[in-house]
Amino acid sequence: ASKAQGRNTWRSFSRDLGEQSKERLSLVTGLRHAIARNELSLAFQPILAANSLRIQGAEALLRWHPRSGPVSPALFVPIAEQSGAIVEIGRWVFEQTCSAQQRLAQAYPDSPPYLSLNLSAAQLNDEHIIDEFALILQRTGADTTRLLLELTETALFADVEKNLRILHALAELGMQVAVDDFGTGYSSLLQLLRLPVSQIKIDRAFVDGIEHREDARLIISAMVKMGHALGKRLIAEGVENEAQLFELQALKCDALQGFHLYRPMPEQALLEAIAENHRQPPCNASRVYYLI
Ligand code: C2E
Ligand code: MG
Ligand code: MG
Ligand code: MG
């Protein structure tokens, strides 16, 4: 019996693996055609000034909706990175974000909101990225000073020497660079000083539970103090409730992003959200909180 069971276990194990790699292969193939098939889109999640809660910009987040139904970026982005498809998809994301930024600037000429987008490490390996981005900036008429490139800590610090040159070239085009998911990788503060990074995005793992946990507050407080001492702006991600919002305001974060404030939305909804937010700026929640 034990022999039969062992065989059964082995058989189902191997079938699962086979199924997994088949599914993965179909995602790889699907991603290769995603642009041509018009299956990609961007969602925009507003980013707010921490004190005034005024929308300052938004993060462009990639969405993939093949005929079989939408796939989470947490699943398809790593596959696109491993298969190399991310280079072409990333170019598409950059062009779409630039066009959207140009439309936002037309809608809000007095205070054009900025747009941030995510870059993969693989895109920094591609020597042509500088020329291609410069051309796209020209073609779309985007305001380079209103674009922010987000790179994860892991991507940035994987090969600082190599990234330095290309990041400086991107920064020279006028764009700002942010470290994404800060605190989750292996950042070296010394290396952070050498990179042309102006903003730090605190990963939502640190925000999670901040309202109950003194140690979580201490860590964020230390990140903010260090970041400010280095002249960086601090953006907290993953604000999911009002208590977290109050804590992050009290901890002197510069900007906030999270489901409690706004969910990612289509471009048209973003335009409406900004209009509404700027017409009626939300009251300063932290001041109210500290008076009571
Ligand atoms: P990220 O760059 O850290 O983006 C933030 C993610 O957190 C987004 O997930 C967003 O929807 C989610 N989020 C925002 N606020 C909250 C909150 O309050 N609670 C929770 N639980 N989640 C929140 P999304 O859109 O699923 O993207 C996941 C990741 O996929 C991104 O993480 C980024 O690393 C990657 N990604 C997305 N778009 C692109 C892209 O165009 N290019 C590349 N290379 N990567 C992308
Ligand atoms: Mg990001
Ligand atoms: Mg992030
Ligand atoms: Mg993240």
Short mmCIF file of C-alpha atoms and ligand atoms in Angstrom, two decimals:
data_model
loop_
_atom_site.label_atom_id
_atom_site.label_comp_id
_atom_site.label_asym_id
_atom_site.label_seq_id
_atom_site.Cartn_x
_atom_site.Cartn_y
_atom_site.Cartn_z
CA ALA A 1 0.00 0.00 0.00
CA SER A 2 2.78 2.34 0.91
CA LYS A 3 4.43 1.69 -2.45
CA ALA A 4 1.22 2.52 -4.31
CA GLN A 5 0.73 5.61 -2.24
CA GLY A 6 4.29 6.69 -2.95
CA ARG A 7 3.69 6.28 -6.64
CA ASN A 8 0.46 8.22 -6.45
CA THR A 9 2.14 11.00 -4.56
CA TRP A 10 4.91 11.12 -7.09
CA ARG A 11 2.49 11.08 -10.01
CA SER A 12 0.39 13.95 -8.70
CA PHE A 13 3.53 15.87 -7.79
CA SER A 14 4.89 15.58 -11.30
CA ARG A 15 1.52 16.41 -12.83
CA ASP A 16 1.34 19.61 -10.73
CA LEU A 17 4.78 20.65 -11.84
CA GLY A 18 3.87 19.92 -15.45
CA GLU A 19 0.71 21.95 -15.13
CA GLN A 20 2.57 24.79 -13.51
CA SER A 21 5.16 25.03 -16.24
CA LYS A 22 2.45 24.73 -18.91
CA GLU A 23 0.60 27.63 -17.34
CA ARG A 24 3.81 29.60 -17.11
CA LEU A 25 4.61 28.90 -20.74
CA SER A 26 1.18 30.10 -21.84
CA LEU A 27 1.72 33.32 -19.84
CA VAL A 28 5.12 33.83 -21.48
CA THR A 29 3.58 33.35 -24.95
CA GLY A 30 0.58 35.49 -24.09
CA LEU A 31 2.75 38.33 -22.82
CA ARG A 32 4.71 38.37 -26.06
CA HIS A 33 1.50 39.24 -27.94
CA ALA A 34 -0.11 41.41 -25.25
CA ILE A 35 0.77 44.75 -26.86
CA ALA A 36 -0.26 43.76 -30.40
CA ARG A 37 -3.52 42.32 -29.05
CA ASN A 38 -4.27 45.50 -27.17
CA GLU A 39 -4.51 43.65 -23.85
CA LEU A 40 -2.46 46.07 -21.74
CA SER A 41 -3.66 49.18 -19.96
CA LEU A 42 -2.54 51.46 -17.16
CA ALA A 43 -4.30 52.17 -13.89
CA PHE A 44 -3.38 55.29 -11.95
CA GLN A 45 -3.25 55.50 -8.16
CA PRO A 46 -3.17 59.04 -6.74
CA ILE A 47 -0.33 60.14 -4.45
CA LEU A 48 -1.22 62.87 -1.95
CA ALA A 49 0.72 65.47 0.01
CA ALA A 50 0.65 64.07 3.56
CA ASN A 51 -0.47 67.27 5.27
CA SER A 52 -2.95 68.84 2.87
CA LEU A 53 -4.11 65.52 1.35
CA ARG A 54 -4.01 67.29 -1.99
CA ILE A 55 -3.32 65.02 -4.99
CA GLN A 56 0.16 65.79 -6.30
CA GLY A 57 0.53 62.97 -8.76
CA ALA A 58 -0.20 59.34 -9.44
CA GLU A 59 1.58 56.04 -9.98
CA ALA A 60 0.97 54.29 -13.31
CA LEU A 61 0.33 50.58 -12.68
CA LEU A 62 0.31 48.04 -15.49
CA ARG A 63 -2.79 45.91 -16.08
CA TRP A 64 -3.06 42.86 -18.34
CA HIS A 65 -6.45 41.56 -19.41
CA PRO A 66 -6.13 38.69 -21.89
CA ARG A 67 -9.32 37.01 -23.15
CA SER A 68 -9.02 34.38 -20.42
CA GLY A 69 -9.43 37.10 -17.75
CA PRO A 70 -7.19 39.63 -15.95
CA VAL A 71 -3.87 38.47 -14.50
CA SER A 72 -2.32 40.08 -11.40
CA PRO A 73 0.88 42.10 -11.97
CA ALA A 74 2.38 40.26 -9.01
CA LEU A 75 2.15 37.15 -11.22
CA PHE A 76 2.88 38.44 -14.73
CA VAL A 77 5.51 41.15 -14.08
CA PRO A 78 8.11 38.67 -12.74
CA ILE A 79 7.40 36.37 -15.72
CA ALA A 80 7.75 39.29 -18.14
CA GLU A 81 11.05 40.13 -16.45
CA GLN A 82 12.42 36.58 -16.68
CA SER A 83 11.33 36.12 -20.30
CA GLY A 84 12.68 39.51 -21.40
CA ALA A 85 9.24 40.70 -22.57
CA ILE A 86 9.44 43.48 -19.97
CA VAL A 87 11.82 45.53 -22.14
CA GLU A 88 9.23 46.03 -24.88
CA ILE A 89 6.34 46.22 -22.42
CA GLY A 90 8.28 48.73 -20.32
CA ARG A 91 8.77 50.91 -23.39
CA TRP A 92 5.02 50.76 -23.97
CA VAL A 93 4.38 51.73 -20.31
CA PHE A 94 6.76 54.68 -20.64
CA GLU A 95 5.12 55.94 -23.83
CA GLN A 96 1.59 55.58 -22.41
CA THR A 97 2.59 57.32 -19.17
CA CYS A 98 4.21 60.19 -21.09
CA SER A 99 1.06 60.67 -23.18
CA ALA A 100 -1.10 60.61 -20.06
CA GLN A 101 1.20 63.13 -18.36
CA GLN A 102 0.88 65.44 -21.34
CA ARG A 103 -2.94 65.23 -21.15
CA LEU A 104 -2.87 65.87 -17.38
CA ALA A 105 -0.69 68.94 -17.92
CA GLN A 106 -3.22 70.26 -20.42
CA ALA A 107 -6.06 69.71 -17.96
CA TYR A 108 -4.12 71.28 -15.06
CA PRO A 109 -1.70 73.80 -16.62
CA ASP A 110 -1.20 75.74 -13.37
CA SER A 111 -0.08 72.78 -11.27
CA PRO A 112 0.50 69.80 -13.56
CA PRO A 113 0.35 66.57 -11.54
CA TYR A 114 3.33 64.24 -11.87
CA LEU A 115 3.16 60.62 -12.94
CA SER A 116 5.45 57.90 -11.67
CA LEU A 117 6.09 54.58 -13.39
CA ASN A 118 7.90 51.39 -12.50
CA LEU A 119 11.10 50.31 -14.26
CA SER A 120 12.57 46.81 -14.12
CA ALA A 121 16.23 45.98 -13.67
CA ALA A 122 16.18 44.43 -17.17
CA GLN A 123 15.36 47.83 -18.65
CA LEU A 124 18.55 49.24 -17.15
CA ASN A 125 20.52 46.51 -18.93
CA ASP A 126 19.29 47.78 -22.26
CA GLU A 127 21.77 50.36 -23.55
CA HIS A 128 19.19 51.84 -25.95
CA ILE A 129 16.89 52.96 -23.15
CA ILE A 130 18.30 56.49 -23.03
CA ASP A 131 17.86 57.23 -26.73
CA GLU A 132 14.47 55.52 -26.82
CA PHE A 133 13.15 57.41 -23.80
CA ALA A 134 14.49 60.71 -25.15
CA LEU A 135 12.65 60.09 -28.42
CA ILE A 136 9.40 59.16 -26.65
CA LEU A 137 9.63 62.27 -24.47
CA GLN A 138 10.00 64.37 -27.60
CA ARG A 139 7.23 62.61 -29.50
CA THR A 140 4.67 62.81 -26.66
CA GLY A 141 5.56 66.30 -25.48
CA ALA A 142 5.62 65.12 -21.87
CA ASP A 143 7.08 67.41 -19.21
CA THR A 144 10.16 65.47 -18.08
CA THR A 145 10.25 67.27 -14.73
CA ARG A 146 6.81 65.79 -14.01
CA LEU A 147 7.91 62.18 -14.47
CA LEU A 148 9.26 59.96 -11.72
CA LEU A 149 10.95 56.61 -12.34
CA GLU A 150 10.44 54.00 -9.59
CA LEU A 151 13.07 51.31 -9.22
CA THR A 152 12.99 48.70 -6.50
CA GLU A 153 15.76 48.65 -4.01
CA THR A 154 16.80 45.22 -5.29
CA ALA A 155 17.04 46.44 -8.90
CA LEU A 156 18.93 49.59 -7.94
CA PHE A 157 21.50 48.01 -5.70
CA ALA A 158 22.05 44.81 -7.69
CA ASP A 159 24.79 46.49 -9.71
CA VAL A 160 25.33 50.04 -8.56
CA GLU A 161 28.37 50.65 -10.75
CA LYS A 162 26.49 49.75 -13.91
CA ASN A 163 23.26 51.51 -12.87
CA LEU A 164 24.99 54.74 -11.89
CA ARG A 165 25.77 55.82 -15.44
CA ILE A 166 22.38 54.97 -16.90
CA LEU A 167 20.47 56.52 -13.97
CA HIS A 168 22.46 59.72 -14.28
CA ALA A 169 21.63 59.79 -17.99
CA LEU A 170 17.92 59.33 -17.21
CA ALA A 171 18.12 62.02 -14.54
CA GLU A 172 19.84 64.30 -17.05
CA LEU A 173 16.78 63.99 -19.28
CA GLY A 174 15.05 65.80 -16.38
CA MET A 175 13.27 62.90 -14.70
CA GLN A 176 13.42 62.06 -11.01
CA VAL A 177 14.22 58.64 -9.60
CA ALA A 178 12.62 56.97 -6.57
CA VAL A 179 13.62 53.85 -4.63
CA ASP A 180 10.55 51.62 -4.53
CA ASP A 181 9.72 49.08 -1.79
CA PHE A 182 12.38 50.63 0.43
CA GLY A 183 13.43 48.51 3.38
CA THR A 184 12.67 45.13 1.82
CA GLY A 185 15.92 44.57 -0.06
CA TYR A 186 19.55 44.93 0.79
CA SER A 187 20.13 48.65 0.58
CA SER A 188 23.44 50.11 1.46
CA LEU A 189 23.10 53.66 2.73
CA LEU A 190 26.47 54.49 1.24
CA GLN A 191 25.24 53.39 -2.18
CA LEU A 192 22.00 55.29 -1.73
CA LEU A 193 24.13 58.41 -1.46
CA ARG A 194 25.79 57.74 -4.79
CA LEU A 195 22.60 57.23 -6.80
CA PRO A 196 20.60 60.18 -8.20
CA VAL A 197 17.56 59.30 -6.11
CA SER A 198 15.27 62.08 -4.88
CA GLN A 199 12.45 60.08 -3.32
CA ILE A 200 12.08 57.01 -1.15
CA LYS A 201 8.92 54.89 -1.13
CA ILE A 202 8.49 53.09 2.20
CA ASP A 203 7.17 49.60 1.49
CA ARG A 204 3.70 48.85 2.74
CA ALA A 205 5.06 46.00 4.89
CA PHE A 206 6.24 48.74 7.30
CA VAL A 207 2.92 50.61 7.22
CA ASP A 208 0.96 47.43 7.92
CA GLY A 209 0.09 47.38 11.63
CA ILE A 210 1.75 50.75 12.32
CA GLU A 211 -1.29 51.85 14.35
CA HIS A 212 -0.78 48.97 16.83
CA ARG A 213 2.98 48.61 16.89
CA GLU A 214 5.48 50.95 18.48
CA ASP A 215 8.41 49.17 16.79
CA ALA A 216 6.87 49.71 13.33
CA ARG A 217 6.46 53.42 14.12
CA LEU A 218 10.08 53.63 15.29
CA ILE A 219 11.34 52.09 12.07
CA ILE A 220 9.35 54.51 9.89
CA SER A 221 10.43 57.42 12.08
CA ALA A 222 14.08 56.42 11.57
CA MET A 223 13.59 56.06 7.80
CA VAL A 224 11.99 59.51 7.58
CA LYS A 225 14.72 61.18 9.65
CA MET A 226 17.49 59.53 7.68
CA GLY A 227 15.80 60.30 4.34
CA HIS A 228 15.22 63.94 5.25
CA ALA A 229 18.81 64.30 6.47
CA LEU A 230 19.89 63.12 3.02
CA GLY A 231 17.49 65.55 1.32
CA LYS A 232 15.04 62.90 0.08
CA ARG A 233 11.24 62.96 0.03
CA LEU A 234 9.50 60.07 1.78
CA ILE A 235 6.37 58.47 0.33
CA ALA A 236 4.50 55.88 2.39
CA GLU A 237 2.69 53.14 0.44
CA GLY A 238 -0.23 50.97 1.45
CA VAL A 239 -2.20 53.36 3.68
CA GLU A 240 -5.25 51.25 4.40
CA ASN A 241 -7.07 53.07 7.21
CA GLU A 242 -7.45 56.41 8.94
CA ALA A 243 -5.36 55.44 11.96
CA GLN A 244 -2.40 54.71 9.68
CA LEU A 245 -2.97 58.00 7.89
CA PHE A 246 -2.76 59.91 11.20
CA GLU A 247 0.37 58.06 12.29
CA LEU A 248 2.14 58.69 8.98
CA GLN A 249 1.27 62.38 9.14
CA ALA A 250 2.62 62.57 12.69
CA LEU A 251 5.78 60.74 11.59
CA LYS A 252 6.36 63.50 9.01
CA CYS A 253 6.08 61.46 5.83
CA ASP A 254 5.91 63.80 2.83
CA ALA A 255 3.41 61.92 0.68
CA LEU A 256 0.92 59.09 1.01
CA GLN A 257 -0.55 56.42 -1.26
CA GLY A 258 -3.00 53.67 -0.40
CA PHE A 259 -6.43 52.11 -0.74
CA HIS A 260 -7.79 54.24 2.14
CA LEU A 261 -7.10 57.35 0.04
CA TYR A 262 -7.66 56.15 -3.53
CA ARG A 263 -7.55 52.84 -5.40
CA PRO A 264 -5.84 52.56 -8.79
CA MET A 265 -8.25 53.86 -11.48
CA PRO A 266 -8.50 54.54 -15.23
CA GLU A 267 -7.14 57.82 -16.58
CA GLN A 268 -10.57 59.43 -16.98
CA ALA A 269 -11.42 58.68 -13.34
CA LEU A 270 -8.06 60.14 -12.29
CA LEU A 271 -8.87 63.41 -14.06
CA GLU A 272 -12.18 63.56 -12.20
CA ALA A 273 -10.61 62.61 -8.85
CA ILE A 274 -8.04 65.41 -9.19
CA ALA A 275 -10.72 67.95 -10.10
CA GLU A 276 -12.80 66.93 -7.10
CA ASN A 277 -9.79 66.83 -4.75
CA HIS A 278 -8.49 70.24 -5.82
CA ARG A 279 -11.95 71.84 -5.66
CA GLN A 280 -12.46 70.65 -2.12
CA PRO A 281 -9.11 69.99 -0.45
CA PRO A 282 -9.66 67.54 2.41
CA CYS A 283 -9.19 69.08 5.86
CA ASN A 284 -5.86 68.60 7.60
CA ALA A 285 -6.64 65.41 9.42
CA SER A 286 -3.53 65.40 11.60
CA ARG A 287 -4.25 68.82 13.06
CA VAL A 288 -7.78 67.77 13.95
CA TYR A 289 -6.40 64.59 15.48
CA TYR A 290 -3.92 66.35 17.71
CA LEU A 291 -6.42 68.92 19.01
CA ILE A 292 -8.61 66.17 20.45
P1 C2E B 1 4.58 48.68 -6.55
O1 C2E B 1 5.32 49.45 -7.57
O2 C2E B 1 5.10 48.69 -5.16
O3 C2E B 1 3.07 49.23 -6.64
C1 C2E B 1 2.24 49.34 -5.55
C2 C2E B 1 1.30 48.17 -5.46
O4 C2E B 1 0.60 48.24 -4.21
C3 C2E B 1 0.21 48.18 -6.53
O5 C2E B 1 -0.10 46.82 -6.81
C4 C2E B 1 -0.96 48.84 -5.80
O6 C2E B 1 -2.21 48.54 -6.35
C5 C2E B 1 -0.78 48.24 -4.43
N1 C2E B 1 -1.39 49.05 -3.37
C6 C2E B 1 -1.53 50.40 -3.33
N2 C2E B 1 -2.12 50.78 -2.19
C7 C2E B 1 -2.37 49.66 -1.48
C8 C2E B 1 -2.96 49.41 -0.19
O7 C2E B 1 -3.40 50.30 0.53
N3 C2E B 1 -3.01 48.11 0.21
C9 C2E B 1 -2.54 47.09 -0.55
N4 C2E B 1 -2.64 45.86 -0.07
N5 C2E B 1 -1.97 47.29 -1.77
C10 C2E B 1 -1.88 48.56 -2.22
P2 C2E B 1 -0.18 46.25 -8.28
O8 C2E B 1 -0.81 47.22 -9.20
O9 C2E B 1 -0.78 44.89 -8.18
O10 C2E B 1 1.35 46.11 -8.70
C11 C2E B 1 2.19 45.21 -8.07
C12 C2E B 1 3.61 45.41 -8.48
O11 C2E B 1 3.80 45.11 -9.87
C13 C2E B 1 4.11 46.84 -8.34
O12 C2E B 1 4.44 47.13 -7.01
C14 C2E B 1 5.30 46.83 -9.26
O13 C2E B 1 6.42 46.27 -8.62
C15 C2E B 1 4.85 45.90 -10.35
N6 C2E B 1 4.39 46.71 -11.50
C16 C2E B 1 3.19 47.29 -11.73
N7 C2E B 1 3.19 47.97 -12.89
C17 C2E B 1 4.44 47.83 -13.41
C18 C2E B 1 5.09 48.30 -14.61
O14 C2E B 1 4.52 49.03 -15.44
N8 C2E B 1 6.38 47.92 -14.80
C19 C2E B 1 7.05 47.14 -13.90
N9 C2E B 1 8.34 46.82 -14.17
N10 C2E B 1 6.48 46.70 -12.78
C20 C2E B 1 5.19 47.04 -12.53
MG MG B 2 5.98 51.34 -7.64
MG MG B 3 6.09 50.08 -4.12
MG MG B 4 5.44 47.20 -3.38
#
